[in-house]
Amino acid sequence: MRLEKCWFCSSTIYPGHGMMYVRNDAKIFRFCRSKCHKNFKMKRNPRKVKWTKIYRKLHGKELPQDTTFELERKRNRPERYDRNVVEDTVKAMKKISETRVEREAQTLANRMRGKKTQQRREDLAELQQGIHLVKAPTALLEEPSLTLPKEKMKVKVSVEQESKAMES
Amino acid sequence: MRPQTYSNVADNSGARESMRIRVPGASNRQYASIGDMIVAVVREAVPNMPPKGSEVVRAVIARTRKGLNRDNGMAIRFDDNAAVAIDREGNPKGTRVFGPVARESRECHFAKTVSSAPEVLR
């Protein structure tokens, strides 16, 4: 029994799933589900299809190169069965997948770094622009407790607030 | 494969395309699959070679677009429908076979055909 990779999306194909297409030049394409097969028939390039692993790796969304992947290479020569080797392999597999998960989480964290502050800044801008949809500007003036959240760049915010006060 | 199905002939026996007539030995058997022997008529042949158009031959089905379902759950589909011309004993008529062949043909006593195939799918 062998766990194959889907040609299109690179997910693992477990036994009992998927389909294998053999071209006349004897090239084999394995698909994990009909979604991938249909995309293949439409002649789509997996490198351009956003939800595939290939696209994600190519566009830096996921861990591209790592030693943990090299350990999972396909080996065609069958190994002589040795109980100790099998035991160690199983233990190693667990450790490797843990490491890989950690590294992938790290890559994600790196990619999303600075996102929170940027999001906050964008939200603040939206709030300032659109607060009149929620509360009338005069109400903001009358009730001092209702203030827009202050940003670290205090100068910018206070000037805008002042101009709003002056307008109304 | 149903009767009247055209299939490519995947060897160098001289026929190019054949049309399935029957499955020998059965009364009204409709479908022949990979590894089945069929009776076919040569529809198109390479010029100046033994099988002429409208000659009746026996063949083994090597590939079908419908494909097979393997025991491990994997379904296999091929690119075309193809058969290999054989004689009554099951020996291939040509000397070479083109394209991949499914392992199932071996199980049906067509070992010789399978062994001359460039690629056998396990």
Coordinates of C-alpha atoms in Angstrom, one line a residue:
Chain A
M1 CA 0.0 0.0 0.0
R2 CA 1.3 3.3 -0.9
L3 CA 0.1 6.8 -0.3
E4 CA 0.2 8.8 -3.4
K5 CA 0.0 12.5 -4.1
C6 CA -2.6 14.0 -6.2
W7 CA -1.2 15.4 -9.4
F8 CA -3.3 18.5 -9.3
C9 CA -3.6 19.6 -5.7
S10 CA -0.8 17.6 -4.1
S11 CA -3.0 16.2 -1.3
T12 CA -2.4 12.6 -0.2
I13 CA -4.5 9.9 -1.9
Y14 CA -5.5 7.2 0.6
P15 CA -6.5 3.8 -0.6
G16 CA -10.0 3.6 -1.9
H17 CA -10.0 7.1 -3.1
G18 CA -9.3 8.8 -6.3
M19 CA -8.6 7.9 -9.8
M20 CA -5.6 7.2 -12.0
Y21 CA -5.4 8.3 -15.6
V22 CA -2.9 6.7 -17.9
R23 CA -1.9 8.6 -21.0
N24 CA -0.8 6.7 -24.0
D25 CA 2.8 7.7 -23.4
A26 CA 2.4 5.7 -20.2
K27 CA 2.5 8.8 -18.0
I28 CA 0.3 8.3 -15.0
F29 CA -1.7 11.1 -13.4
R30 CA -3.3 10.4 -10.0
F31 CA -6.2 12.5 -8.7
C32 CA -7.6 12.6 -5.2
R33 CA -11.1 13.5 -6.3
S34 CA -13.1 14.4 -9.3
K35 CA -12.6 18.1 -8.7
C36 CA -9.0 17.7 -9.5
H37 CA -9.7 15.4 -12.4
K38 CA -12.1 17.8 -13.9
N39 CA -9.7 20.7 -13.6
F40 CA -7.1 18.5 -15.3
K41 CA -9.5 17.8 -18.1
M42 CA -10.1 21.5 -18.5
K43 CA -6.4 21.7 -19.1
R44 CA -5.8 24.0 -16.2
N45 CA -2.4 24.5 -14.9
P46 CA -2.2 23.7 -11.2
R47 CA 0.5 26.4 -10.9
K48 CA -2.2 28.9 -11.6
V49 CA -5.0 27.5 -9.7
K50 CA -5.1 29.2 -6.3
W51 CA -6.2 26.4 -4.0
T52 CA -3.5 24.0 -5.0
K53 CA -0.4 23.4 -2.9
I54 CA 1.8 24.1 -5.9
Y55 CA 0.4 27.5 -6.4
R56 CA 0.7 28.3 -2.7
K57 CA 4.3 27.2 -2.6
L58 CA 5.2 29.0 -5.7
H59 CA 3.6 32.3 -4.4
G60 CA 5.3 32.1 -1.0
K61 CA 2.1 31.3 0.9
E62 CA 3.5 28.2 2.3
L63 CA 6.8 26.7 3.4
P64 CA 8.5 26.2 0.1
Q65 CA 11.8 24.4 0.7
D66 CA 12.5 22.4 3.8
T67 CA 14.5 19.4 4.9
T68 CA 11.3 17.8 6.2
F69 CA 10.0 17.5 2.7
E70 CA 13.1 15.8 1.5
L71 CA 12.7 13.1 4.0
E72 CA 9.4 12.2 2.5
R73 CA 10.9 11.4 -0.9
K74 CA 9.6 8.4 -2.9
R75 CA 11.9 5.5 -2.6
N76 CA 11.5 2.8 -5.2
R77 CA 13.9 0.2 -3.7
P78 CA 12.2 -1.9 -1.2
E79 CA 13.9 -2.1 2.2
R80 CA 14.6 -5.4 3.9
Y81 CA 12.2 -5.6 6.8
D82 CA 13.9 -4.8 10.1
R83 CA 11.8 -4.3 13.1
N84 CA 14.0 -1.8 14.7
V85 CA 14.2 0.2 11.5
V86 CA 10.4 0.3 11.3
E87 CA 10.1 1.3 14.9
D88 CA 12.6 4.1 14.5
T89 CA 10.9 5.2 11.2
V90 CA 7.6 5.5 12.9
K91 CA 9.0 7.6 15.7
A92 CA 10.9 9.7 13.2
M93 CA 7.7 10.2 11.1
K94 CA 6.0 11.6 14.1
K95 CA 8.8 13.9 15.0
I96 CA 9.2 15.1 11.4
S97 CA 5.6 15.9 11.0
E98 CA 5.6 17.8 14.3
T99 CA 8.6 19.9 13.1
R100 CA 7.0 20.5 9.8
V101 CA 3.8 21.8 11.4
E102 CA 5.8 24.1 13.6
R103 CA 7.8 25.5 10.7
E104 CA 4.6 26.0 8.7
A105 CA 3.0 27.8 11.6
Q106 CA 6.1 30.0 11.7
T107 CA 5.9 30.7 8.0
L108 CA 2.3 31.7 8.4
A109 CA 3.2 34.0 11.4
N110 CA 5.9 35.6 9.4
R111 CA 3.6 36.2 6.5
M112 CA 0.9 37.7 8.8
R113 CA 3.3 39.9 10.8
G114 CA 2.3 43.5 10.8
K115 CA -1.2 42.5 9.6
K116 CA -2.8 43.4 12.9
T117 CA -1.5 47.0 13.0
Q118 CA -2.4 47.5 9.4
Q119 CA -5.9 46.1 10.0
R120 CA -6.3 48.4 12.9
R121 CA -5.2 51.4 10.9
E122 CA -7.6 50.5 8.1
D123 CA -10.4 50.0 10.5
L124 CA -9.8 53.4 12.1
A125 CA -9.8 55.1 8.7
E126 CA -13.1 53.4 7.9
L127 CA -14.5 54.5 11.2
Q128 CA -13.5 58.1 10.7
Q129 CA -14.9 58.2 7.2
G130 CA -18.1 56.4 8.0
I131 CA -19.0 57.3 11.5
H132 CA -21.7 59.6 10.3
L133 CA -23.6 56.5 9.2
V134 CA -23.8 55.4 12.8
K135 CA -23.9 58.6 14.9
A136 CA -24.5 62.2 13.9
P137 CA -21.4 64.3 14.2
T138 CA -23.2 66.6 16.6
A139 CA -23.8 63.7 18.9
L140 CA -20.1 63.0 19.0
L141 CA -19.5 66.6 20.1
E142 CA -22.2 66.6 22.8
E143 CA -21.1 63.4 24.4
P144 CA -17.5 63.5 25.2
S145 CA -17.4 59.8 26.0
L146 CA -18.1 59.0 22.4
T147 CA -14.7 59.4 20.8
L148 CA -13.1 57.6 18.0
P149 CA -10.2 55.4 19.1
K150 CA -7.0 57.2 19.2
E151 CA -4.2 56.0 17.0
K152 CA -0.5 56.1 17.9
M153 CA 0.0 58.9 15.5
K154 CA -1.9 61.4 17.6
V155 CA -1.3 64.4 15.4
K156 CA -3.2 63.0 12.5
V157 CA -6.2 62.0 14.4
S158 CA -6.6 65.1 16.5
V159 CA -6.4 67.4 13.4
E160 CA -9.1 65.4 11.6
Q161 CA -11.3 65.5 14.7
E162 CA -10.8 69.2 15.0
S163 CA -11.7 69.8 11.4
K164 CA -14.8 67.7 11.9
A165 CA -15.7 69.8 14.9
M166 CA -15.2 73.0 13.0
E167 CA -17.4 71.7 10.1
S168 CA -20.3 71.0 12.3
Chain B
M1 CA -16.7 -2.2 -25.0
R2 CA -19.8 -2.9 -26.8
P3 CA -20.2 -4.4 -30.2
Q4 CA -19.5 -1.8 -32.9
T5 CA -17.0 -0.1 -30.8
Y6 CA -14.0 1.1 -32.7
S7 CA -10.6 0.6 -31.1
N8 CA -7.1 1.3 -32.0
V9 CA -4.9 -1.7 -32.6
A10 CA -2.0 -1.4 -30.4
D11 CA 0.5 -3.5 -32.1
N12 CA 2.3 -3.8 -35.5
S13 CA 0.2 -6.6 -36.9
G14 CA -0.8 -4.3 -39.7
A15 CA -4.3 -3.3 -38.6
R16 CA -4.9 0.2 -37.4
E17 CA -8.4 0.3 -36.3
S18 CA -10.8 -2.6 -35.5
M19 CA -14.4 -2.8 -34.7
R20 CA -15.6 -5.2 -32.1
I21 CA -18.1 -7.7 -33.2
R22 CA -18.5 -10.2 -30.4
V23 CA -17.1 -11.8 -27.4
P24 CA -16.4 -15.4 -28.3
G25 CA -17.9 -18.2 -26.4
A26 CA -20.8 -16.3 -24.9
S27 CA -24.3 -16.1 -26.1
N28 CA -25.2 -12.5 -25.9
R29 CA -22.6 -11.0 -23.8
Q30 CA -22.7 -7.2 -24.3
Y31 CA -19.7 -5.8 -22.6
A32 CA -16.1 -6.7 -23.0
S33 CA -13.5 -5.1 -20.7
I34 CA -9.8 -5.0 -20.3
G35 CA -8.3 -8.4 -20.5
D36 CA -11.2 -9.9 -22.5
M37 CA -10.7 -11.5 -25.8
I38 CA -13.0 -10.2 -28.5
V39 CA -13.7 -10.9 -32.1
A40 CA -13.2 -7.9 -34.2
V41 CA -13.2 -6.9 -37.8
V42 CA -10.3 -4.9 -39.2
R43 CA -11.6 -1.5 -40.3
E44 CA -8.5 0.2 -41.3
A45 CA -5.2 -1.4 -42.1
V46 CA -1.7 -0.4 -43.0
P47 CA -1.4 -0.9 -46.7
N48 CA 0.4 -4.0 -48.1
M49 CA 0.2 -5.9 -44.8
P50 CA -1.6 -9.2 -44.0
P51 CA -4.7 -8.0 -42.3
K52 CA -6.9 -6.4 -44.9
G53 CA -9.9 -4.2 -44.3
S54 CA -12.9 -6.4 -43.3
E55 CA -10.9 -9.3 -42.1
V56 CA -12.1 -10.9 -39.0
V57 CA -9.5 -11.2 -36.2
R58 CA -9.4 -12.0 -32.6
A59 CA -8.0 -9.4 -30.2
V60 CA -7.3 -8.8 -26.5
I61 CA -8.5 -5.5 -25.1
A62 CA -5.5 -3.7 -23.7
R63 CA -6.9 -0.2 -22.8
T64 CA -10.3 1.3 -22.5
R65 CA -11.5 4.8 -21.7
K66 CA -13.9 3.3 -19.2
G67 CA -11.1 1.7 -17.5
L68 CA -10.9 -0.7 -14.5
N69 CA -11.6 -0.6 -10.9
R70 CA -8.8 -2.2 -8.9
D71 CA -9.2 -4.0 -5.6
N72 CA -7.3 -1.4 -3.7
G73 CA -10.0 1.1 -4.7
M74 CA -8.0 2.9 -7.3
A75 CA -9.8 3.5 -10.6
I76 CA -7.8 3.5 -13.7
R77 CA -8.7 5.2 -17.0
F78 CA -6.9 5.1 -20.2
D79 CA -6.6 7.6 -23.0
D80 CA -8.2 5.5 -25.7
N81 CA -9.7 2.2 -26.5
A82 CA -7.1 -0.2 -27.8
A83 CA -6.7 -3.9 -28.5
V84 CA -3.9 -6.2 -29.5
A85 CA -4.5 -8.7 -32.3
I86 CA -4.0 -12.3 -31.3
D87 CA -4.5 -15.7 -32.9
R88 CA -6.7 -18.4 -31.6
E89 CA -4.2 -19.6 -29.0
G90 CA -3.8 -16.2 -27.5
N91 CA -0.4 -15.4 -29.0
P92 CA 0.0 -11.9 -30.4
K93 CA 0.0 -11.6 -34.1
G94 CA 2.4 -8.7 -34.2
T95 CA 5.8 -8.5 -32.7
R96 CA 5.6 -5.2 -30.8
V97 CA 2.9 -3.7 -28.6
F98 CA 2.4 0.0 -28.3
G99 CA 1.4 1.9 -25.3
P100 CA 0.7 0.8 -21.7
V101 CA -1.2 -2.3 -21.0
A102 CA -3.1 -3.1 -17.8
R103 CA -2.0 -6.0 -15.7
E104 CA -5.4 -7.6 -15.9
S105 CA -4.5 -9.0 -19.4
R106 CA -1.9 -11.2 -17.9
E107 CA -4.3 -12.8 -15.6
C108 CA -6.4 -13.9 -18.6
H109 CA -3.7 -16.1 -20.1
F110 CA -2.4 -13.4 -22.4
A111 CA 1.1 -13.3 -20.8
K112 CA 2.9 -13.1 -24.1
T113 CA 1.0 -10.0 -25.2
V114 CA 1.7 -8.4 -21.9
S115 CA 5.3 -9.2 -21.9
S116 CA 6.0 -7.4 -25.1
A117 CA 4.2 -4.3 -23.9
P118 CA 6.5 -1.3 -23.2
E119 CA 4.8 -0.6 -19.9
V120 CA 2.6 -2.8 -17.8
L121 CA 0.4 -1.1 -15.2
R122 CA 0.5 -3.0 -12.0

